Amino acid sequence: QLVESGGGLVQAGGSLRLTCAASGTPQSISRVSTLSWYRQAPGKEREFVAAHTRGGATSHADSVKGRFNISRDKYKTTVYLQMNSLQPEDTGVYYCAARTLGKTDYDYWGQGTQVTVST
């Protein structure tokens, strides 16, 4: 299970920090490899934002590079998305996704958290 938190309403130029906590049996938690953030703006398809592998590698979409930063706790069960210099085009529902070892698709998705950036 993935539970996101930290969304809200912020003015352009502001910051928010999203949190995604993974829960489950110790066995299932140990099999989580990549934790990622996706977002979906109204009327648009879901798009990749950032990813963090179990080994520590990170990647960010070009649209958020230099403004957003993904990080993960030392226990590998919680992932964060620090969002700075937010713009109205960052508005959308942000989803956390988890991929388990050996899988190419994401196995689990959170319920999403709304981020709204006003002008």
Short mmCIF file of N, CA and C in Angstrom, two decimals:
data_model
loop_
_atom_site.label_atom_id
_atom_site.label_comp_id
_atom_site.label_asym_id
_atom_site.label_seq_id
_atom_site.Cartn_x
_atom_site.Cartn_y
_atom_site.Cartn_z
N GLN A 1 0.84 -1.18 0.00
CA GLN A 1 0.00 0.00 0.00
C GLN A 1 0.89 1.25 0.00
N LEU A 2 0.46 2.23 -0.79
CA LEU A 2 1.20 3.49 -0.87
C LEU A 2 0.27 4.61 -0.43
N VAL A 3 0.74 5.46 0.44
CA VAL A 3 -0.07 6.57 0.93
C VAL A 3 0.71 7.86 0.74
N GLU A 4 0.13 8.77 -0.06
CA GLU A 4 0.76 10.06 -0.32
C GLU A 4 0.19 11.11 0.62
N SER A 5 1.00 12.12 0.88
CA SER A 5 0.56 13.27 1.66
C SER A 5 1.41 14.46 1.28
N GLY A 6 0.96 15.64 1.68
CA GLY A 6 1.74 16.85 1.48
C GLY A 6 1.25 17.77 0.39
N GLY A 7 0.23 17.37 -0.34
CA GLY A 7 -0.30 18.25 -1.37
C GLY A 7 -1.02 19.44 -0.77
N GLY A 8 -1.40 20.37 -1.63
CA GLY A 8 -2.12 21.54 -1.14
C GLY A 8 -2.13 22.65 -2.16
N LEU A 9 -2.52 23.82 -1.70
CA LEU A 9 -2.60 25.01 -2.54
C LEU A 9 -1.42 25.92 -2.20
N VAL A 10 -0.72 26.37 -3.23
CA VAL A 10 0.45 27.22 -3.02
C VAL A 10 0.51 28.26 -4.14
N GLN A 11 1.06 29.39 -3.84
CA GLN A 11 1.22 30.42 -4.87
C GLN A 11 2.43 30.10 -5.75
N ALA A 12 2.39 30.61 -6.96
CA ALA A 12 3.52 30.43 -7.88
C ALA A 12 4.80 30.91 -7.21
N GLY A 13 5.85 30.12 -7.39
CA GLY A 13 7.12 30.43 -6.75
C GLY A 13 7.31 29.77 -5.40
N GLY A 14 6.24 29.19 -4.89
CA GLY A 14 6.30 28.55 -3.58
C GLY A 14 6.83 27.13 -3.65
N SER A 15 6.80 26.47 -2.50
CA SER A 15 7.33 25.11 -2.38
C SER A 15 6.35 24.20 -1.65
N LEU A 16 6.45 22.94 -1.97
CA LEU A 16 5.72 21.89 -1.26
C LEU A 16 6.61 20.66 -1.19
N ARG A 17 6.37 19.83 -0.18
CA ARG A 17 7.09 18.57 -0.08
C ARG A 17 6.08 17.44 0.02
N LEU A 18 6.12 16.54 -0.94
CA LEU A 18 5.23 15.39 -0.95
C LEU A 18 5.93 14.20 -0.30
N THR A 19 5.14 13.39 0.37
CA THR A 19 5.65 12.19 1.00
C THR A 19 4.82 10.99 0.56
N CYS A 20 5.50 9.88 0.31
CA CYS A 20 4.83 8.63 -0.03
C CYS A 20 5.40 7.53 0.85
N ALA A 21 4.55 6.94 1.64
CA ALA A 21 4.97 5.87 2.55
C ALA A 21 4.46 4.54 2.06
N ALA A 22 5.36 3.58 1.92
CA ALA A 22 4.98 2.23 1.51
C ALA A 22 4.80 1.37 2.75
N SER A 23 3.77 0.56 2.73
CA SER A 23 3.52 -0.33 3.87
C SER A 23 3.15 -1.71 3.35
N GLY A 24 3.32 -2.71 4.22
CA GLY A 24 3.00 -4.07 3.85
C GLY A 24 3.79 -5.04 4.71
N THR A 25 3.83 -6.27 4.29
CA THR A 25 4.61 -7.25 5.03
C THR A 25 6.10 -6.97 4.81
N PRO A 26 6.93 -7.40 5.74
CA PRO A 26 8.38 -7.19 5.54
C PRO A 26 8.87 -7.77 4.23
N GLN A 27 8.30 -8.90 3.84
CA GLN A 27 8.71 -9.52 2.59
C GLN A 27 8.35 -8.65 1.40
N SER A 28 7.13 -8.11 1.40
CA SER A 28 6.72 -7.29 0.27
C SER A 28 7.52 -5.99 0.22
N ILE A 29 7.78 -5.42 1.37
CA ILE A 29 8.56 -4.18 1.43
C ILE A 29 9.97 -4.41 0.90
N SER A 30 10.54 -5.55 1.22
CA SER A 30 11.91 -5.84 0.79
C SER A 30 12.02 -6.00 -0.72
N ARG A 31 10.89 -6.23 -1.38
CA ARG A 31 10.91 -6.43 -2.82
C ARG A 31 10.66 -5.14 -3.62
N VAL A 32 10.41 -4.05 -2.93
CA VAL A 32 10.19 -2.78 -3.63
C VAL A 32 11.52 -2.28 -4.15
N SER A 33 11.59 -2.04 -5.45
CA SER A 33 12.84 -1.54 -6.04
C SER A 33 12.75 -0.05 -6.31
N THR A 34 11.96 0.33 -7.27
CA THR A 34 11.86 1.74 -7.66
C THR A 34 10.59 2.37 -7.10
N LEU A 35 10.75 3.54 -6.53
CA LEU A 35 9.62 4.37 -6.10
C LEU A 35 9.63 5.64 -6.96
N SER A 36 8.48 5.98 -7.49
CA SER A 36 8.43 7.10 -8.43
C SER A 36 7.24 8.00 -8.15
N TRP A 37 7.32 9.18 -8.75
CA TRP A 37 6.21 10.13 -8.73
C TRP A 37 5.75 10.37 -10.16
N TYR A 38 4.45 10.37 -10.34
CA TYR A 38 3.80 10.74 -11.59
C TYR A 38 2.79 11.83 -11.26
N ARG A 39 2.34 12.54 -12.28
CA ARG A 39 1.30 13.54 -12.06
C ARG A 39 0.36 13.55 -13.25
N GLN A 40 -0.85 14.03 -12.97
CA GLN A 40 -1.86 14.14 -14.02
C GLN A 40 -2.57 15.46 -13.88
N ALA A 41 -2.43 16.29 -14.90
CA ALA A 41 -3.11 17.57 -14.93
C ALA A 41 -4.50 17.37 -15.52
N PRO A 42 -5.44 18.26 -15.22
CA PRO A 42 -6.80 18.14 -15.75
C PRO A 42 -6.78 18.06 -17.28
N GLY A 43 -7.44 17.04 -17.80
CA GLY A 43 -7.55 16.88 -19.24
C GLY A 43 -6.31 16.36 -19.92
N LYS A 44 -5.30 15.97 -19.14
CA LYS A 44 -4.07 15.46 -19.73
C LYS A 44 -3.77 14.06 -19.23
N GLU A 45 -2.87 13.40 -19.93
CA GLU A 45 -2.46 12.07 -19.51
C GLU A 45 -1.48 12.13 -18.35
N ARG A 46 -1.42 11.04 -17.61
CA ARG A 46 -0.47 10.95 -16.53
C ARG A 46 0.95 11.00 -17.08
N GLU A 47 1.83 11.74 -16.41
CA GLU A 47 3.20 11.87 -16.89
C GLU A 47 4.20 11.61 -15.77
N PHE A 48 5.36 11.13 -16.16
CA PHE A 48 6.44 10.86 -15.23
C PHE A 48 7.01 12.15 -14.67
N VAL A 49 7.33 12.12 -13.37
CA VAL A 49 7.94 13.28 -12.73
C VAL A 49 9.36 12.96 -12.26
N ALA A 50 9.47 11.89 -11.45
CA ALA A 50 10.79 11.55 -10.91
C ALA A 50 10.77 10.12 -10.40
N ALA A 51 11.97 9.51 -10.33
CA ALA A 51 12.08 8.13 -9.86
C ALA A 51 13.32 7.97 -8.99
N HIS A 52 13.25 7.01 -8.07
CA HIS A 52 14.37 6.73 -7.18
C HIS A 52 14.50 5.21 -7.06
N THR A 53 15.61 4.68 -7.52
CA THR A 53 15.81 3.24 -7.44
C THR A 53 16.29 2.84 -6.04
N ARG A 54 16.21 1.56 -5.77
CA ARG A 54 16.65 1.07 -4.48
C ARG A 54 18.15 1.31 -4.28
N GLY A 55 18.89 1.29 -5.39
CA GLY A 55 20.33 1.51 -5.33
C GLY A 55 20.74 2.95 -5.17
N GLY A 56 19.77 3.86 -5.28
CA GLY A 56 20.09 5.27 -5.06
C GLY A 56 20.11 6.14 -6.30
N ALA A 57 19.93 5.54 -7.48
CA ALA A 57 19.90 6.35 -8.70
C ALA A 57 18.59 7.11 -8.79
N THR A 58 18.68 8.34 -9.29
CA THR A 58 17.48 9.16 -9.44
C THR A 58 17.37 9.68 -10.87
N SER A 59 16.16 9.99 -11.26
CA SER A 59 15.92 10.62 -12.55
C SER A 59 14.75 11.57 -12.40
N HIS A 60 14.79 12.64 -13.17
CA HIS A 60 13.73 13.65 -13.11
C HIS A 60 13.33 14.02 -14.53
N ALA A 61 12.06 14.31 -14.71
CA ALA A 61 11.58 14.79 -16.00
C ALA A 61 12.24 16.13 -16.30
N ASP A 62 12.45 16.40 -17.59
CA ASP A 62 13.09 17.65 -17.98
C ASP A 62 12.32 18.87 -17.46
N SER A 63 11.01 18.75 -17.41
CA SER A 63 10.17 19.88 -17.01
C SER A 63 10.35 20.27 -15.54
N VAL A 64 10.93 19.38 -14.74
CA VAL A 64 11.07 19.68 -13.31
C VAL A 64 12.53 19.72 -12.86
N LYS A 65 13.46 19.41 -13.74
CA LYS A 65 14.87 19.41 -13.37
C LYS A 65 15.29 20.78 -12.85
N GLY A 66 16.03 20.75 -11.76
CA GLY A 66 16.47 22.00 -11.15
C GLY A 66 15.47 22.61 -10.19
N ARG A 67 14.22 22.11 -10.22
CA ARG A 67 13.19 22.63 -9.31
C ARG A 67 12.70 21.57 -8.33
N PHE A 68 12.59 20.35 -8.78
CA PHE A 68 12.11 19.25 -7.95
C PHE A 68 13.26 18.32 -7.61
N ASN A 69 13.16 17.68 -6.45
CA ASN A 69 14.18 16.71 -6.07
C ASN A 69 13.53 15.53 -5.36
N ILE A 70 13.82 14.33 -5.85
CA ILE A 70 13.29 13.12 -5.22
C ILE A 70 14.34 12.55 -4.29
N SER A 71 13.89 12.09 -3.15
CA SER A 71 14.80 11.45 -2.19
C SER A 71 14.06 10.30 -1.50
N ARG A 72 14.84 9.49 -0.79
CA ARG A 72 14.27 8.30 -0.18
C ARG A 72 14.91 8.09 1.18
N ASP A 73 14.15 7.60 2.13
CA ASP A 73 14.71 7.41 3.47
C ASP A 73 15.62 6.19 3.49
N LYS A 74 16.41 6.07 4.55
CA LYS A 74 17.41 5.01 4.60
C LYS A 74 16.79 3.63 4.68
N TYR A 75 15.53 3.55 5.09
CA TYR A 75 14.86 2.26 5.17
C TYR A 75 14.23 1.87 3.84
N LYS A 76 14.29 2.78 2.86
CA LYS A 76 13.82 2.53 1.50
C LYS A 76 12.31 2.43 1.39
N THR A 77 11.58 2.79 2.46
CA THR A 77 10.13 2.62 2.42
C THR A 77 9.36 3.91 2.19
N THR A 78 10.05 5.04 2.26
CA THR A 78 9.40 6.32 2.08
C THR A 78 10.16 7.15 1.05
N VAL A 79 9.41 7.74 0.16
CA VAL A 79 10.02 8.59 -0.86
C VAL A 79 9.42 9.98 -0.76
N TYR A 80 10.24 10.97 -1.01
CA TYR A 80 9.83 12.36 -0.89
C TYR A 80 10.01 13.07 -2.24
N LEU A 81 9.22 14.09 -2.45
CA LEU A 81 9.40 14.94 -3.61
C LEU A 81 9.38 16.38 -3.13
N GLN A 82 10.55 16.99 -3.11
CA GLN A 82 10.66 18.39 -2.76
C GLN A 82 10.44 19.21 -4.01
N MET A 83 9.42 20.06 -3.98
CA MET A 83 9.06 20.85 -5.15
C MET A 83 9.26 22.33 -4.85
N ASN A 84 10.17 22.94 -5.56
CA ASN A 84 10.46 24.36 -5.39
C ASN A 84 10.11 25.13 -6.66
N SER A 85 10.00 26.42 -6.53
CA SER A 85 9.70 27.28 -7.68
C SER A 85 8.50 26.75 -8.46
N LEU A 86 7.46 26.41 -7.74
CA LEU A 86 6.27 25.83 -8.37
C LEU A 86 5.61 26.83 -9.31
N GLN A 87 5.09 26.29 -10.40
CA GLN A 87 4.42 27.10 -11.42
C GLN A 87 3.01 26.56 -11.63
N PRO A 88 2.11 27.37 -12.17
CA PRO A 88 0.74 26.90 -12.40
C PRO A 88 0.68 25.62 -13.23
N GLU A 89 1.62 25.42 -14.13
CA GLU A 89 1.61 24.20 -14.95
C GLU A 89 1.99 22.96 -14.17
N ASP A 90 2.43 23.13 -12.92
CA ASP A 90 2.70 21.97 -12.06
C ASP A 90 1.43 21.47 -11.37
N THR A 91 0.35 22.17 -11.56
CA THR A 91 -0.92 21.77 -10.95
C THR A 91 -1.37 20.41 -11.45
N GLY A 92 -1.84 19.59 -10.54
CA GLY A 92 -2.34 18.27 -10.91
C GLY A 92 -2.42 17.35 -9.71
N VAL A 93 -2.82 16.13 -9.98
CA VAL A 93 -2.82 15.11 -8.94
C VAL A 93 -1.51 14.35 -9.06
N TYR A 94 -0.80 14.27 -7.95
CA TYR A 94 0.50 13.60 -7.92
C TYR A 94 0.33 12.21 -7.32
N TYR A 95 0.84 11.22 -8.04
CA TYR A 95 0.71 9.83 -7.64
C TYR A 95 2.08 9.23 -7.35
N CYS A 96 2.11 8.41 -6.33
CA CYS A 96 3.29 7.63 -6.03
C CYS A 96 3.11 6.24 -6.63
N ALA A 97 4.19 5.67 -7.15
CA ALA A 97 4.13 4.35 -7.76
C ALA A 97 5.33 3.52 -7.30
N ALA A 98 5.09 2.23 -7.15
CA ALA A 98 6.15 1.33 -6.71
C ALA A 98 6.30 0.17 -7.68
N ARG A 99 7.53 -0.16 -7.95
CA ARG A 99 7.83 -1.29 -8.82
C ARG A 99 8.66 -2.29 -8.02
N THR A 100 8.28 -3.55 -8.10
CA THR A 100 9.00 -4.57 -7.35
C THR A 100 10.11 -5.19 -8.19
N LEU A 101 10.99 -5.89 -7.52
CA LEU A 101 12.15 -6.47 -8.17
C LEU A 101 11.73 -7.37 -9.33
N GLY A 102 12.41 -7.21 -10.45
CA GLY A 102 12.15 -8.05 -11.61
C GLY A 102 10.99 -7.61 -12.48
N LYS A 103 10.28 -6.59 -12.07
CA LYS A 103 9.14 -6.12 -12.85
C LYS A 103 9.52 -4.91 -13.70
N THR A 104 8.87 -4.77 -14.84
CA THR A 104 9.09 -3.61 -15.69
C THR A 104 7.99 -2.57 -15.53
N ASP A 105 6.81 -3.02 -15.13
CA ASP A 105 5.70 -2.10 -14.88
C ASP A 105 5.55 -1.86 -13.38
N TYR A 106 4.87 -0.78 -13.06
CA TYR A 106 4.63 -0.49 -11.65
C TYR A 106 3.52 -1.40 -11.12
N ASP A 107 3.75 -1.94 -9.93
CA ASP A 107 2.80 -2.87 -9.33
C ASP A 107 1.75 -2.16 -8.49
N TYR A 108 2.17 -1.08 -7.86
CA TYR A 108 1.29 -0.41 -6.90
C TYR A 108 1.24 1.10 -7.17
N TRP A 109 0.06 1.65 -6.95
CA TRP A 109 -0.15 3.09 -7.09
C TRP A 109 -0.86 3.62 -5.85
N GLY A 110 -0.49 4.85 -5.48
CA GLY A 110 -1.20 5.49 -4.39
C GLY A 110 -2.49 6.12 -4.90
N GLN A 111 -3.23 6.72 -3.97
CA GLN A 111 -4.52 7.31 -4.32
C GLN A 111 -4.37 8.71 -4.90
N GLY A 112 -3.21 9.29 -4.76
CA GLY A 112 -2.95 10.61 -5.32
C GLY A 112 -3.17 11.73 -4.31
N THR A 113 -2.42 12.79 -4.51
CA THR A 113 -2.59 13.99 -3.68
C THR A 113 -2.61 15.21 -4.60
N GLN A 114 -3.54 16.11 -4.33
CA GLN A 114 -3.74 17.26 -5.21
C GLN A 114 -2.74 18.36 -4.91
N VAL A 115 -2.13 18.86 -5.98
CA VAL A 115 -1.25 20.03 -5.88
C VAL A 115 -1.83 21.10 -6.78
N THR A 116 -2.11 22.26 -6.21
CA THR A 116 -2.66 23.37 -6.98
C THR A 116 -1.76 24.59 -6.80
N VAL A 117 -1.29 25.12 -7.92
CA VAL A 117 -0.42 26.29 -7.88
C VAL A 117 -1.17 27.47 -8.49
N SER A 118 -1.38 28.49 -7.71
CA SER A 118 -2.12 29.66 -8.17
C SER A 118 -1.16 30.76 -8.65
N THR A 119 -1.69 31.60 -9.53
CA THR A 119 -0.87 32.71 -10.06
C THR A 119 -0.86 33.88 -9.10
#
